[in-house]
PDB file of C-alpha atoms in Angstrom:
ATOM      1  CA  MET A   1      96.748  99.979  95.289  1.00 44.00           C
ATOM      2  CA  ASN A   2      93.401 101.717  95.125  1.00 42.00           C
ATOM      3  CA  ASN A   3      92.268 104.798  96.995  1.00 42.00           C
ATOM      4  CA  GLN A   4      89.478 102.800  98.640  1.00 43.00           C
ATOM      5  CA  SER A   5      91.991 101.185 101.007  1.00 44.00           C
ATOM      6  CA  ILE A   6      93.234 104.617 102.061  1.00 47.00           C
ATOM      7  CA  ILE A   7      89.734 106.022 102.628  1.00 49.00           C
ATOM      8  CA  ASN A   8      88.593 102.900 104.491  1.00 56.00           C
ATOM      9  CA  PRO A   9      91.493 101.472 106.489  1.00 54.00           C
ATOM     10  CA  PRO A  10      90.984  97.872 107.602  1.00 56.00           C
ATOM     11  CA  ASP A  11      89.037  97.659 110.854  1.00 65.00           C
ATOM     12  CA  TYR A  12      91.198  94.766 112.113  1.00 69.00           C
ATOM     13  CA  ARG A  13      94.363  96.941 112.144  1.00 70.00           C
ATOM     14  CA  HIS A  14      95.027 100.390 113.561  1.00 80.00           C
ATOM     15  CA  ASP A  15      98.660 100.757 112.468  1.00 87.00           C
ATOM     16  CA  THR A  16      98.143 100.992 108.703  1.00 85.00           C
ATOM     17  CA  VAL A  17      95.821 102.241 105.980  1.00 84.00           C
ATOM     18  CA  LEU A  18      96.659  99.156 103.871  1.00 86.00           C
ATOM     19  CA  PRO A  19      94.842  95.817 104.045  1.00 86.00           C
ATOM     20  CA  LEU A  20      97.872  93.947 105.413  1.00 90.00           C
ATOM     21  CA  PRO A  21      97.804  90.447 106.920  1.00 89.00           C
ATOM     22  CA  MET A  22      98.264  90.424 110.698  1.00 88.00           C
ATOM     23  CA  GLU A  23     101.701  88.753 110.457  1.00 92.00           C
ATOM     24  CA  VAL A  24     103.064  91.635 108.339  1.00 94.00           C
ATOM     25  CA  SER A  25     104.578  94.537 110.276  1.00 94.00           C
ATOM     26  CA  ALA A  26     103.247  97.971 109.315  1.00 95.00           C
ATOM     27  CA  ASN A  27     106.463  99.525 110.674  1.00 96.00           C
ATOM     28  CA  ALA A  28     108.074  98.591 107.391  1.00 97.00           C
ATOM     29  CA  TRP A  29     108.743  99.453 103.780  1.00 98.00           C
ATOM     30  CA  ALA A  30     107.912  97.128 100.914  1.00 98.00           C
ATOM     31  CA  VAL A  31     110.070  97.273  97.785  1.00 98.00           C
ATOM     32  CA  ASP A  32     109.520  95.941  94.294  1.00 98.00           C
ATOM     33  CA  ALA A  33     110.814  96.286  90.754  1.00 97.00           C
ATOM     34  CA  ALA A  34     109.203  96.065  87.344  1.00 96.00           C
ATOM     35  CA  CYS A  35     110.834  95.383  84.012  1.00 95.00           C
ATOM     36  CA  SER A  36     109.261  95.393  80.553  1.00 92.00           C
ATOM     37  CA  GLY A  37     111.189  92.605  78.854  1.00 89.00           C
ATOM     38  CA  ASN A  38     114.289  91.053  80.368  1.00 86.00           C
ATOM     39  CA  PRO A  39     116.417  93.069  79.898  1.00 93.00           C
ATOM     40  CA  GLY A  40     114.325  96.136  79.242  1.00 94.00           C
ATOM     41  CA  PRO A  41     113.130  99.356  80.882  1.00 95.00           C
ATOM     42  CA  MET A  42     113.413  98.644  84.635  1.00 96.00           C
ATOM     43  CA  GLU A  43     112.202 100.694  87.592  1.00 97.00           C
ATOM     44  CA  TYR A  44     111.765 100.120  91.302  1.00 98.00           C
ATOM     45  CA  ARG A  45     110.098 101.753  94.294  1.00 98.00           C
ATOM     46  CA  GLY A  46     109.551 101.554  98.020  1.00 98.00           C
ATOM     47  CA  ILE A  47     106.211 101.960  99.807  1.00 97.00           C
ATOM     48  CA  ASP A  48     105.660 102.799 103.485  1.00 97.00           C
ATOM     49  CA  LEU A  49     103.357 100.094 104.839  1.00 97.00           C
ATOM     50  CA  ALA A  50     101.846 102.331 107.531  1.00 94.00           C
ATOM     51  CA  THR A  51     100.756 105.108 105.158  1.00 94.00           C
ATOM     52  CA  GLY A  52     100.775 103.549 101.682  1.00 94.00           C
ATOM     53  CA  ALA A  53     102.958 106.452 100.493  1.00 96.00           C
ATOM     54  CA  VAL A  54     105.694 106.018  97.886  1.00 97.00           C
ATOM     55  CA  VAL A  55     108.961 106.612  99.790  1.00 98.00           C
ATOM     56  CA  PHE A  56     111.236 106.437  96.731  1.00 98.00           C
ATOM     57  CA  HIS A  57     111.107 105.636  93.028  1.00 98.00           C
ATOM     58  CA  PHE A  58     113.944 105.090  90.561  1.00 97.00           C
ATOM     59  CA  GLY A  59     113.950 104.591  86.810  1.00 95.00           C
ATOM     60  CA  PRO A  60     113.162 103.545  84.273  1.00 95.00           C
ATOM     61  CA  MET A  61     116.642 102.511  83.180  1.00 95.00           C
ATOM     62  CA  HIS A  62     117.719  99.608  80.943  1.00 95.00           C
ATOM     63  CA  GLY A  63     118.197  96.562  83.186  1.00 96.00           C
ATOM     64  CA  THR A  64     116.590  93.425  84.598  1.00 96.00           C
ATOM     65  CA  ASN A  65     113.972  92.761  87.239  1.00 96.00           C
ATOM     66  CA  ASN A  66     116.461  91.045  89.581  1.00 97.00           C
ATOM     67  CA  ILE A  67     118.815  94.032  89.428  1.00 98.00           C
ATOM     68  CA  GLY A  68     115.897  96.347  90.229  1.00 98.00           C
ATOM     69  CA  GLU A  69     114.872  94.200  93.205  1.00 98.00           C
ATOM     70  CA  PHE A  70     118.472  94.276  94.525  1.00 98.00           C
ATOM     71  CA  LEU A  71     118.825  98.034  94.051  1.00 98.00           C
ATOM     72  CA  ALA A  72     115.442  98.656  95.722  1.00 98.00           C
ATOM     73  CA  ILE A  73     116.594  96.928  98.919  1.00 98.00           C
ATOM     74  CA  VAL A  74     119.915  98.793  98.963  1.00 98.00           C
ATOM     75  CA  HIS A  75     118.114 102.091  98.253  1.00 98.00           C
ATOM     76  CA  ALA A  76     115.791 101.414 101.218  1.00 98.00           C
ATOM     77  CA  LEU A  77     118.733 100.566 103.513  1.00 98.00           C
ATOM     78  CA  ALA A  78     120.683 103.691 102.517  1.00 97.00           C
ATOM     79  CA  LEU A  79     117.658 105.979 102.838  1.00 97.00           C
ATOM     80  CA  MET A  80     116.779 104.598 106.271  1.00 97.00           C
ATOM     81  CA  GLU A  81     120.346 105.120 107.456  1.00 96.00           C
ATOM     82  CA  LYS A  82     120.386 108.662 106.076  1.00 96.00           C
ATOM     83  CA  GLN A  83     117.054 109.475 107.757  1.00 96.00           C
ATOM     84  CA  GLY A  84     118.004 107.733 111.022  1.00 96.00           C
ATOM     85  CA  ILE A  85     115.051 105.341 110.957  1.00 95.00           C
ATOM     86  CA  ARG A  86     114.836 101.577 111.341  1.00 96.00           C
ATOM     87  CA  LYS A  87     112.034  99.635 109.733  1.00 97.00           C
ATOM     88  CA  THR A  88     111.641  96.141 108.363  1.00 97.00           C
ATOM     89  CA  ILE A  89     112.070  95.784 104.595  1.00 98.00           C
ATOM     90  CA  TYR A  90     109.834  93.382 102.679  1.00 98.00           C
ATOM     91  CA  SER A  91     110.883  92.106  99.241  1.00 98.00           C
ATOM     92  CA  ASP A  92     109.308  89.357  97.166  1.00 97.00           C
ATOM     93  CA  SER A  93     112.678  88.547  95.572  1.00 97.00           C
ATOM     94  CA  HIS A  94     114.638  85.666  97.091  1.00 97.00           C
ATOM     95  CA  ASN A  95     117.563  86.428  94.719  1.00 97.00           C
ATOM     96  CA  ALA A  96     117.760  90.090  95.711  1.00 98.00           C
ATOM     97  CA  ILE A  97     117.705  89.287  99.433  1.00 97.00           C
ATOM     98  CA  LEU A  98     120.508  86.754  98.870  1.00 97.00           C
ATOM     99  CA  TRP A  99     122.548  89.218  96.777  1.00 98.00           C
ATOM    100  CA  VAL A 100     122.209  91.894  99.479  1.00 97.00           C
ATOM    101  CA  SER A 101     123.334  89.433 102.167  1.00 96.00           C
ATOM    102  CA  LYS A 102     126.398  88.608 100.025  1.00 97.00           C
ATOM    103  CA  LYS A 103     126.887  92.340  99.235  1.00 97.00           C
ATOM    104  CA  GLN A 104     127.111  91.553  95.516  1.00 97.00           C
ATOM    105  CA  CYS A 105     124.711  91.830  92.577  1.00 98.00           C
ATOM    106  CA  LYS A 106     125.211  88.466  90.839  1.00 96.00           C
ATOM    107  CA  THR A 107     123.585  89.502  87.563  1.00 95.00           C
ATOM    108  CA  LYS A 108     124.458  87.938  84.233  1.00 94.00           C
ATOM    109  CA  LEU A 109     123.379  91.086  82.358  1.00 95.00           C
ATOM    110  CA  GLU A 110     125.880  91.815  79.607  1.00 94.00           C
ATOM    111  CA  ARG A 111     128.049  94.903  80.038  1.00 94.00           C
ATOM    112  CA  THR A 112     127.377  97.119  77.028  1.00 94.00           C
ATOM    113  CA  PRO A 113     127.263 100.867  76.390  1.00 94.00           C
ATOM    114  CA  GLN A 114     123.501 100.574  77.040  1.00 93.00           C
ATOM    115  CA  THR A 115     124.048  99.015  80.499  1.00 95.00           C
ATOM    116  CA  ALA A 116     127.086 101.099  81.531  1.00 94.00           C
ATOM    117  CA  GLN A 117     125.045 103.614  83.551  1.00 94.00           C
ATOM    118  CA  LEU A 118     123.230 100.808  85.386  1.00 96.00           C
ATOM    119  CA  TYR A 119     126.524  99.068  86.154  1.00 97.00           C
ATOM    120  CA  ASN A 120     127.692 102.341  87.768  1.00 97.00           C
ATOM    121  CA  VAL A 121     124.580 102.304  89.992  1.00 97.00           C
ATOM    122  CA  ILE A 122     125.216  98.637  90.872  1.00 98.00           C
ATOM    123  CA  ALA A 123     128.851  99.392  91.770  1.00 98.00           C
ATOM    124  CA  ARG A 124     127.692 102.242  94.019  1.00 98.00           C
ATOM    125  CA  ALA A 125     125.156  99.946  95.730  1.00 98.00           C
ATOM    126  CA  GLU A 126     127.735  97.188  96.276  1.00 98.00           C
ATOM    127  CA  LEU A 127     130.215  99.706  97.690  1.00 98.00           C
ATOM    128  CA  TRP A 128     127.532 101.055 100.041  1.00 98.00           C
ATOM    129  CA  LEU A 129     126.813  97.526 101.316  1.00 97.00           C
ATOM    130  CA  LYS A 130     130.528  96.855 101.881  1.00 97.00           C
ATOM    131  CA  THR A 131     131.159 100.151 103.703  1.00 97.00           C
ATOM    132  CA  HIS A 132     128.024 100.490 105.873  1.00 96.00           C
ATOM    133  CA  ALA A 133     127.121  98.309 108.836  1.00 90.00           C
ATOM    134  CA  PHE A 134     123.532  99.597 108.841  1.00 81.00           C
ATOM    135  CA  ARG A 135     121.208  96.607 108.845  1.00 84.00           C
ATOM    136  CA  VAL A 136     117.513  96.074 109.417  1.00 94.00           C
ATOM    137  CA  PRO A 137     115.393  92.929 109.002  1.00 96.00           C
ATOM    138  CA  ILE A 138     114.892  92.076 105.324  1.00 97.00           C
ATOM    139  CA  ILE A 139     111.979  89.668 105.080  1.00 97.00           C
ATOM    140  CA  LYS A 140     110.765  87.663 102.109  1.00 98.00           C
ATOM    141  CA  TRP A 141     107.253  88.785 101.146  1.00 97.00           C
ATOM    142  CA  GLU A 142     105.148  85.612 100.944  1.00 96.00           C
ATOM    143  CA  THR A 143     103.131  86.319  97.782  1.00 95.00           C
ATOM    144  CA  LYS A 144     101.264  82.981  97.856  1.00 95.00           C
ATOM    145  CA  LYS A 145     100.010  83.690 101.392  1.00 94.00           C
ATOM    146  CA  TRP A 146      99.680  87.483 101.355  1.00 94.00           C
ATOM    147  CA  GLY A 147      99.042  88.447  97.729  1.00 93.00           C
ATOM    148  CA  GLU A 148     101.178  90.880  95.754  1.00 94.00           C
ATOM    149  CA  VAL A 149     103.672  93.006  97.685  1.00 96.00           C
ATOM    150  CA  PRO A 150     102.192  96.513  98.208  1.00 95.00           C
ATOM    151  CA  ALA A 151     105.029  98.063  96.156  1.00 96.00           C
ATOM    152  CA  ASP A 152     104.025  95.950  93.138  1.00 95.00           C
ATOM    153  CA  PHE A 153     103.576  97.915  89.901  1.00 94.00           C
ATOM    154  CA  GLY A 154     100.518  95.845  88.905  1.00 87.00           C
ATOM    155  CA  ARG A 155     101.700  95.067  85.387  1.00 74.00           C
ATOM    156  CA  LYS A 156     101.550  91.282  85.350  1.00 65.00           C
ATOM    157  CA  GLY A 157      99.597  89.936  82.410  1.00 52.00           C
TER     158      GLY A 157
END
């Protein structure tokens, strides 16, 4: 995301500083994860689509991209509930959206001393999903149609 988009918001939209397609709601957060290697150092973040601001960031921690995508959605849900706000969540990860709907992170990442801390975070996220009824629309970000999700870390080769 460059500063140009913030200085010059798109003239076809008045609800966002980002160049979003018309079918994308600006009253939303976009989430994404990045992982160097799989597994490897993983991090995730959420971006407010109206302002372009980073709402939260976590990591890096040893993990996988799919785990990061799952945790990013749960982090967004929990933060929205805590702040008393309701916005759409966009994620480009079909797996993560499915895992959240099933309230379980279906990773095959091996449990080792190196992944123990991450498994604690996953357990906390799964427990949150099972004990909170808070739900908002979680929509698959259509990368082929809309380009990279605004929360993307921009590290693809």
